[in-house]
Short mmCIF file of C-alpha atoms and ligand atoms in Angstrom, two decimals:
data_model
loop_
_atom_site.label_atom_id
_atom_site.label_comp_id
_atom_site.label_asym_id
_atom_site.label_seq_id
_atom_site.Cartn_x
_atom_site.Cartn_y
_atom_site.Cartn_z
CA MET A 216 -0.70 -2.03 -9.15
CA SER A 217 -1.96 -1.35 -12.64
CA ASP A 218 1.70 -1.17 -13.73
CA ALA A 219 2.52 -4.35 -11.87
CA LEU A 220 -0.18 -6.39 -13.60
CA PRO A 221 0.22 -5.57 -17.30
CA ARG A 222 -0.74 -9.12 -18.23
CA LEU A 223 -4.26 -8.55 -16.83
CA ASP A 224 -7.06 -6.81 -18.72
CA MET A 225 -7.59 -3.48 -16.92
CA THR A 226 -11.32 -3.30 -17.62
CA ALA A 227 -11.70 -6.70 -16.00
CA PHE A 228 -9.30 -5.68 -13.24
CA PHE A 229 -11.55 -2.77 -12.29
CA GLN A 230 -14.67 -4.95 -12.42
CA LEU A 231 -13.12 -6.67 -9.42
CA HIS A 232 -11.36 -3.70 -7.81
CA ARG A 233 -13.79 -0.83 -8.31
CA ASP A 234 -15.14 0.56 -5.02
CA LEU A 235 -13.25 -1.79 -2.73
CA PRO A 236 -12.39 -0.19 0.62
CA ARG A 237 -8.68 -0.69 0.17
CA GLU A 238 -6.17 -1.96 -2.40
CA GLY A 239 -3.56 -3.54 -0.21
CA PRO A 240 -3.17 -4.89 3.33
CA GLY A 241 -3.49 -2.36 6.12
CA GLU A 242 -5.39 -1.42 9.28
CA PRO A 243 -5.71 1.64 11.54
CA ALA A 244 -3.31 0.11 14.08
CA ASP A 245 -0.49 0.46 11.53
CA ILE A 246 -0.91 4.22 11.40
CA GLU A 247 -1.33 4.53 15.18
CA TRP A 248 1.93 2.62 15.62
CA ALA A 249 3.78 4.70 12.99
CA ALA A 250 2.53 7.96 14.51
CA GLY A 251 3.74 6.81 17.92
CA VAL A 252 7.20 5.96 16.56
CA ALA A 253 7.38 9.31 14.76
CA ASP A 254 5.93 11.27 17.70
CA THR A 255 3.49 12.87 15.25
CA ARG A 256 1.99 16.20 16.29
CA ARG A 257 -1.78 16.75 16.33
CA ASP A 258 -1.38 19.42 13.64
CA ALA A 259 0.93 17.40 11.39
CA GLN A 260 0.95 17.86 7.64
CA MET A 261 0.59 14.38 6.16
CA ALA A 262 0.80 12.96 2.65
CA ASP A 263 -0.77 9.62 1.69
CA VAL A 264 0.98 8.70 -1.56
CA GLY A 265 -0.41 5.89 -3.69
CA CYS A 266 -3.53 6.37 -1.55
CA GLY A 267 -5.76 4.10 -3.66
CA PRO A 268 -9.42 4.59 -2.68
CA GLY A 269 -8.38 6.45 0.48
CA ALA A 270 -8.58 3.70 3.09
CA ASP A 271 -5.92 5.24 5.32
CA ILE A 272 -6.96 8.89 5.20
CA GLY A 273 -9.34 8.60 8.16
CA SER A 274 -6.68 6.96 10.32
CA LEU A 275 -4.15 9.64 9.38
CA LEU A 276 -6.65 12.29 10.45
CA SER A 277 -7.23 10.43 13.72
CA VAL A 278 -3.57 10.74 14.69
CA ALA A 279 -3.37 14.36 13.49
CA PRO A 280 -6.90 15.75 14.01
CA GLU A 281 -5.72 19.36 13.69
CA GLY A 282 -3.53 18.58 10.70
CA HIS A 283 -4.04 18.03 7.00
CA VAL A 284 -3.81 15.04 4.67
CA THR A 285 -2.83 15.43 1.03
CA ALA A 286 -3.70 12.11 -0.60
CA LEU A 287 -2.61 11.36 -4.14
CA ASP A 288 -2.80 8.53 -6.61
CA LYS A 289 -2.25 8.23 -10.32
CA THR A 290 -5.26 5.97 -11.02
CA PRO A 291 -8.45 7.95 -11.82
CA HIS A 292 -10.87 5.33 -10.41
CA PHE A 293 -9.12 5.42 -7.04
CA VAL A 294 -8.83 9.22 -6.95
CA GLU A 295 -12.57 9.46 -7.58
CA ALA A 296 -13.34 6.92 -4.84
CA ALA A 297 -11.16 8.78 -2.33
CA ARG A 298 -12.78 12.09 -3.29
CA GLN A 299 -16.24 10.68 -2.69
CA ARG A 300 -15.23 9.48 0.78
CA PHE A 301 -13.74 12.82 1.87
CA ALA A 302 -15.59 15.37 -0.26
CA ASP A 303 -16.74 17.40 2.74
CA ASP A 304 -13.62 17.32 4.89
CA GLY A 305 -11.59 20.51 4.70
CA ARG A 306 -8.63 18.72 6.28
CA VAL A 307 -8.18 16.58 3.16
CA THR A 308 -6.91 17.37 -0.33
CA ILE A 309 -7.08 14.61 -2.93
CA LEU A 310 -5.02 14.83 -6.09
CA ARG A 311 -4.50 12.79 -9.19
CA ALA A 312 -0.72 12.93 -9.25
CA ASP A 313 2.49 10.93 -9.59
CA MET A 314 4.15 10.06 -6.29
CA ALA A 315 7.50 10.41 -8.04
CA ARG A 316 6.83 14.15 -8.11
CA ILE A 317 5.56 15.17 -4.68
CA MET A 318 5.04 18.89 -4.21
CA ASN A 319 5.12 20.67 -0.84
CA GLN A 320 6.61 19.37 2.40
CA TYR A 321 5.19 17.07 5.04
CA ASP A 322 5.74 15.86 8.59
CA MET A 323 4.87 12.34 7.46
CA ILE A 324 4.82 10.78 4.02
CA TRP A 325 2.68 7.66 4.42
CA CYS A 326 2.83 5.04 1.67
CA ALA A 327 0.95 1.74 2.09
CA GLY A 328 1.94 -0.95 -0.38
CA ALA A 329 2.95 1.40 -3.19
CA VAL A 330 6.65 2.18 -2.72
CA TYR A 331 7.65 -0.77 -4.87
CA PHE A 332 6.39 0.99 -7.99
CA LEU A 333 9.35 3.38 -7.61
CA GLY A 334 11.72 1.18 -5.60
CA VAL A 335 12.44 1.84 -1.91
CA THR A 336 15.77 3.62 -2.37
CA GLU A 337 14.57 5.62 -5.36
CA ALA A 338 11.34 6.67 -3.63
CA LEU A 339 12.96 7.69 -0.35
CA SER A 340 15.77 9.55 -2.13
CA GLY A 341 13.24 11.50 -4.17
CA TRP A 342 11.02 12.28 -1.16
CA ARG A 343 13.82 13.65 1.03
CA LYS A 344 13.24 17.23 -0.17
CA SER A 345 9.53 16.85 0.68
CA ILE A 346 10.06 16.04 4.36
CA LEU A 347 9.84 18.86 6.90
CA PRO A 348 12.56 19.06 9.59
CA GLY A 349 11.99 16.18 12.04
CA GLY A 350 9.57 14.51 9.63
CA VAL A 351 9.44 10.89 8.52
CA VAL A 352 8.52 8.49 5.77
CA ALA A 353 6.38 5.52 6.88
CA PHE A 354 5.80 2.79 4.32
CA SER A 355 4.83 -0.86 4.00
CA GLU A 356 6.71 -3.12 1.64
CA ALA A 357 6.21 -6.79 0.84
CA CYS A 358 9.16 -8.98 1.79
CA TRP A 359 10.19 -12.54 2.56
CA PHE A 360 10.35 -13.74 6.16
CA THR A 361 12.39 -16.79 5.17
CA ASP A 362 15.47 -17.69 3.11
CA THR A 363 13.58 -20.62 1.58
CA PRO A 364 10.27 -19.40 0.17
CA PRO A 365 7.73 -22.08 -0.77
CA ASP A 366 7.56 -22.70 -4.54
CA ARG A 367 3.96 -21.51 -4.85
CA ALA A 368 4.72 -18.19 -3.16
CA GLU A 369 7.95 -17.72 -5.10
CA THR A 370 6.16 -18.34 -8.40
CA PHE A 371 3.42 -15.86 -7.52
CA PHE A 372 5.78 -13.08 -6.49
CA ALA A 373 8.17 -13.68 -9.40
CA ALA A 374 5.33 -12.34 -11.54
CA GLU A 375 3.89 -9.75 -9.15
CA ASN A 376 6.97 -8.30 -7.46
CA PRO A 377 10.22 -9.72 -8.87
CA THR A 378 12.46 -7.42 -6.82
CA MET A 379 11.02 -8.60 -3.48
CA THR A 380 13.73 -9.06 -0.87
CA ASP A 381 13.83 -9.96 2.83
CA GLU A 382 13.48 -7.65 5.88
CA ALA A 383 17.21 -6.91 6.00
CA GLY A 384 17.09 -6.12 2.29
CA VAL A 385 14.30 -3.57 2.80
CA LEU A 386 16.20 -1.88 5.62
CA ASP A 387 19.39 -1.82 3.52
CA LYS A 388 17.45 0.00 0.79
CA VAL A 389 16.21 2.53 3.37
CA ARG A 390 19.75 3.22 4.61
CA ALA A 391 21.05 3.40 1.02
CA ALA A 392 18.72 6.38 0.58
CA GLY A 393 20.43 8.09 3.54
CA TYR A 394 17.69 7.46 6.11
CA GLU A 395 17.79 6.28 9.72
CA VAL A 396 15.31 3.51 10.62
CA LEU A 397 13.26 4.62 13.64
CA GLY A 398 11.08 1.53 13.86
CA LYS A 399 9.80 -1.51 11.98
CA ARG A 400 7.08 -4.10 12.45
CA ARG A 401 5.23 -6.69 10.43
CA LEU A 402 1.62 -6.12 9.38
CA GLN A 403 -0.78 -8.33 11.31
CA ASP A 404 -3.35 -10.78 9.93
CA ALA A 405 -6.13 -8.21 10.43
CA ALA A 406 -4.44 -5.98 7.88
CA TRP A 407 -4.57 -8.74 5.26
CA GLU A 408 -8.15 -9.66 6.07
CA ALA A 409 -9.17 -5.99 5.63
CA TYR A 410 -7.90 -6.29 2.07
CA PHE A 411 -8.93 -9.83 1.17
CA THR A 412 -12.38 -10.21 2.77
CA PRO A 413 -14.10 -7.65 0.48
CA ILE A 414 -12.30 -9.11 -2.54
CA GLU A 415 -13.55 -12.59 -1.70
CA ALA A 416 -17.10 -11.28 -1.43
CA ARG A 417 -16.78 -9.50 -4.79
CA ILE A 418 -15.34 -12.62 -6.46
CA ALA A 419 -18.35 -14.60 -5.25
CA THR A 420 -20.70 -12.16 -6.98
CA LEU A 421 -18.72 -12.02 -10.25
CA ARG A 422 -17.53 -15.58 -10.77
CA GLU A 423 -20.62 -17.16 -12.30
CA ARG A 424 -20.98 -14.73 -15.23
CA ALA A 425 -17.30 -13.92 -15.75
CA ASP A 426 -15.91 -13.87 -19.30
CA GLY A 427 -12.36 -14.98 -20.12
CA ALA A 428 -10.61 -11.75 -19.16
CA LEU A 429 -12.50 -11.43 -15.88
CA THR A 430 -11.94 -15.10 -15.08
CA GLU A 431 -8.21 -14.48 -15.40
CA VAL A 432 -8.41 -11.54 -12.98
CA LEU A 433 -10.50 -13.51 -10.48
CA ASP A 434 -8.12 -16.49 -10.70
CA ASP A 435 -5.16 -14.21 -10.07
CA ALA A 436 -6.83 -12.66 -7.01
CA GLU A 437 -7.80 -16.06 -5.65
CA GLU A 438 -4.24 -17.27 -6.09
CA GLU A 439 -2.92 -14.25 -4.18
CA ILE A 440 -5.31 -14.97 -1.32
CA ALA A 441 -4.54 -18.70 -1.31
CA VAL A 442 -0.79 -18.07 -1.34
CA TRP A 443 -1.14 -15.84 1.71
CA ARG A 444 -3.53 -18.14 3.58
CA ASN A 445 -1.23 -21.13 3.01
CA HIS A 446 2.17 -19.46 3.37
CA ARG A 447 1.71 -16.35 5.52
CA GLU A 448 4.67 -17.40 7.68
CA ALA A 449 6.97 -17.06 4.65
CA PHE A 450 6.20 -13.51 3.55
CA GLY A 451 4.30 -10.38 4.48
CA TYR A 452 4.56 -6.63 4.70
CA LEU A 453 7.18 -4.81 6.71
CA LEU A 454 6.09 -1.41 7.98
CA THR A 455 9.07 0.91 8.40
CA VAL A 456 9.33 4.42 9.85
CA ALA A 457 12.45 6.25 8.69
CA ARG A 458 13.89 9.75 8.97
CA PRO A 459 16.49 11.44 6.78
CA ALA A 460 19.82 10.95 8.58
C1 SAM B 275 -1.40 -1.70 -3.78
S1 SAM B 275 -2.25 -0.21 -4.09
C2 SAM B 275 -2.32 0.46 -2.42
C3 SAM B 275 -3.35 1.55 -2.31
C4 SAM B 275 -3.57 2.11 -0.89
N1 SAM B 275 -2.37 2.65 -0.29
C5 SAM B 275 -4.17 1.06 0.01
O1 SAM B 275 -3.46 0.54 0.88
O2 SAM B 275 -5.35 0.76 -0.17
C6 SAM B 275 -1.01 0.80 -4.85
C7 SAM B 275 -1.49 2.15 -5.33
O3 SAM B 275 -0.39 2.88 -5.84
C8 SAM B 275 -0.86 3.66 -6.95
N2 SAM B 275 0.32 4.06 -7.73
C9 SAM B 275 1.19 3.29 -8.41
N3 SAM B 275 2.16 4.03 -8.95
C10 SAM B 275 1.89 5.32 -8.64
C11 SAM B 275 2.53 6.56 -8.90
N4 SAM B 275 3.66 6.63 -9.63
N5 SAM B 275 2.00 7.69 -8.40
C12 SAM B 275 0.86 7.63 -7.65
N6 SAM B 275 0.21 6.49 -7.37
C13 SAM B 275 0.71 5.34 -7.85
C14 SAM B 275 -1.84 2.73 -7.65
O4 SAM B 275 -2.71 3.44 -8.48
C15 SAM B 275 -2.52 2.10 -6.45
O5 SAM B 275 -3.65 2.84 -6.05
#
């Protein structure tokens, strides 16, 4: 995210994004579905890479209550937020770390909305050595649901995510990394609302006294929300569960 938005002032960016519950679309049902596809054990070792403020850690623990979650992110603000949420839970380890260099091995590497920083094929290729026998990678990735994206959506994503492809393109990238696709599904509207509703509330509190840099950040966030509300049939997130073949 911070790499994807270099044109935005990062101080202003964190005025909007500090202490939000999550930093991309997602809901507990995504993790329940992925755990079902993967047949996740109650004592699974899980990694949440690009964990942001830790929105998914609780859901990962719910599907593996006797397991452990190692959550990592490279952005200090988010690492601190995740640590505050799970400070007292011995089943959770939170690290400031680069997801391109995952240590240890896991039954599930969960990655919500962050794979694109590395690229799907590059990320999955690199994570192969970090997956325990029978383990999986489960990740969400933005993609087009149409061959003819609306201009407004295409313009927005040309700046935000220029390598965005369609569903078949995502699955091709998974297979190019030598993985078998076990399951896929689109994120539901509730996942987007879980991300956007707190942002809209924060924008309402910041807008009136925003300086130029913050105004740019707020405008960008409002455009993202408007693009989704107006064109959600044209794009979204594909959640994929894959296992090294
Ligand atoms: C769109 S946010 C999603 C955060 C979280 N998964 C969620 O759904 O709320 C992407 C996250 O990836 C993190 N990130 C980007 N590149 C990273 C890297 N190389 N290593 C670790 N984290 C990274 C960002 O700091 C950010 O928190």
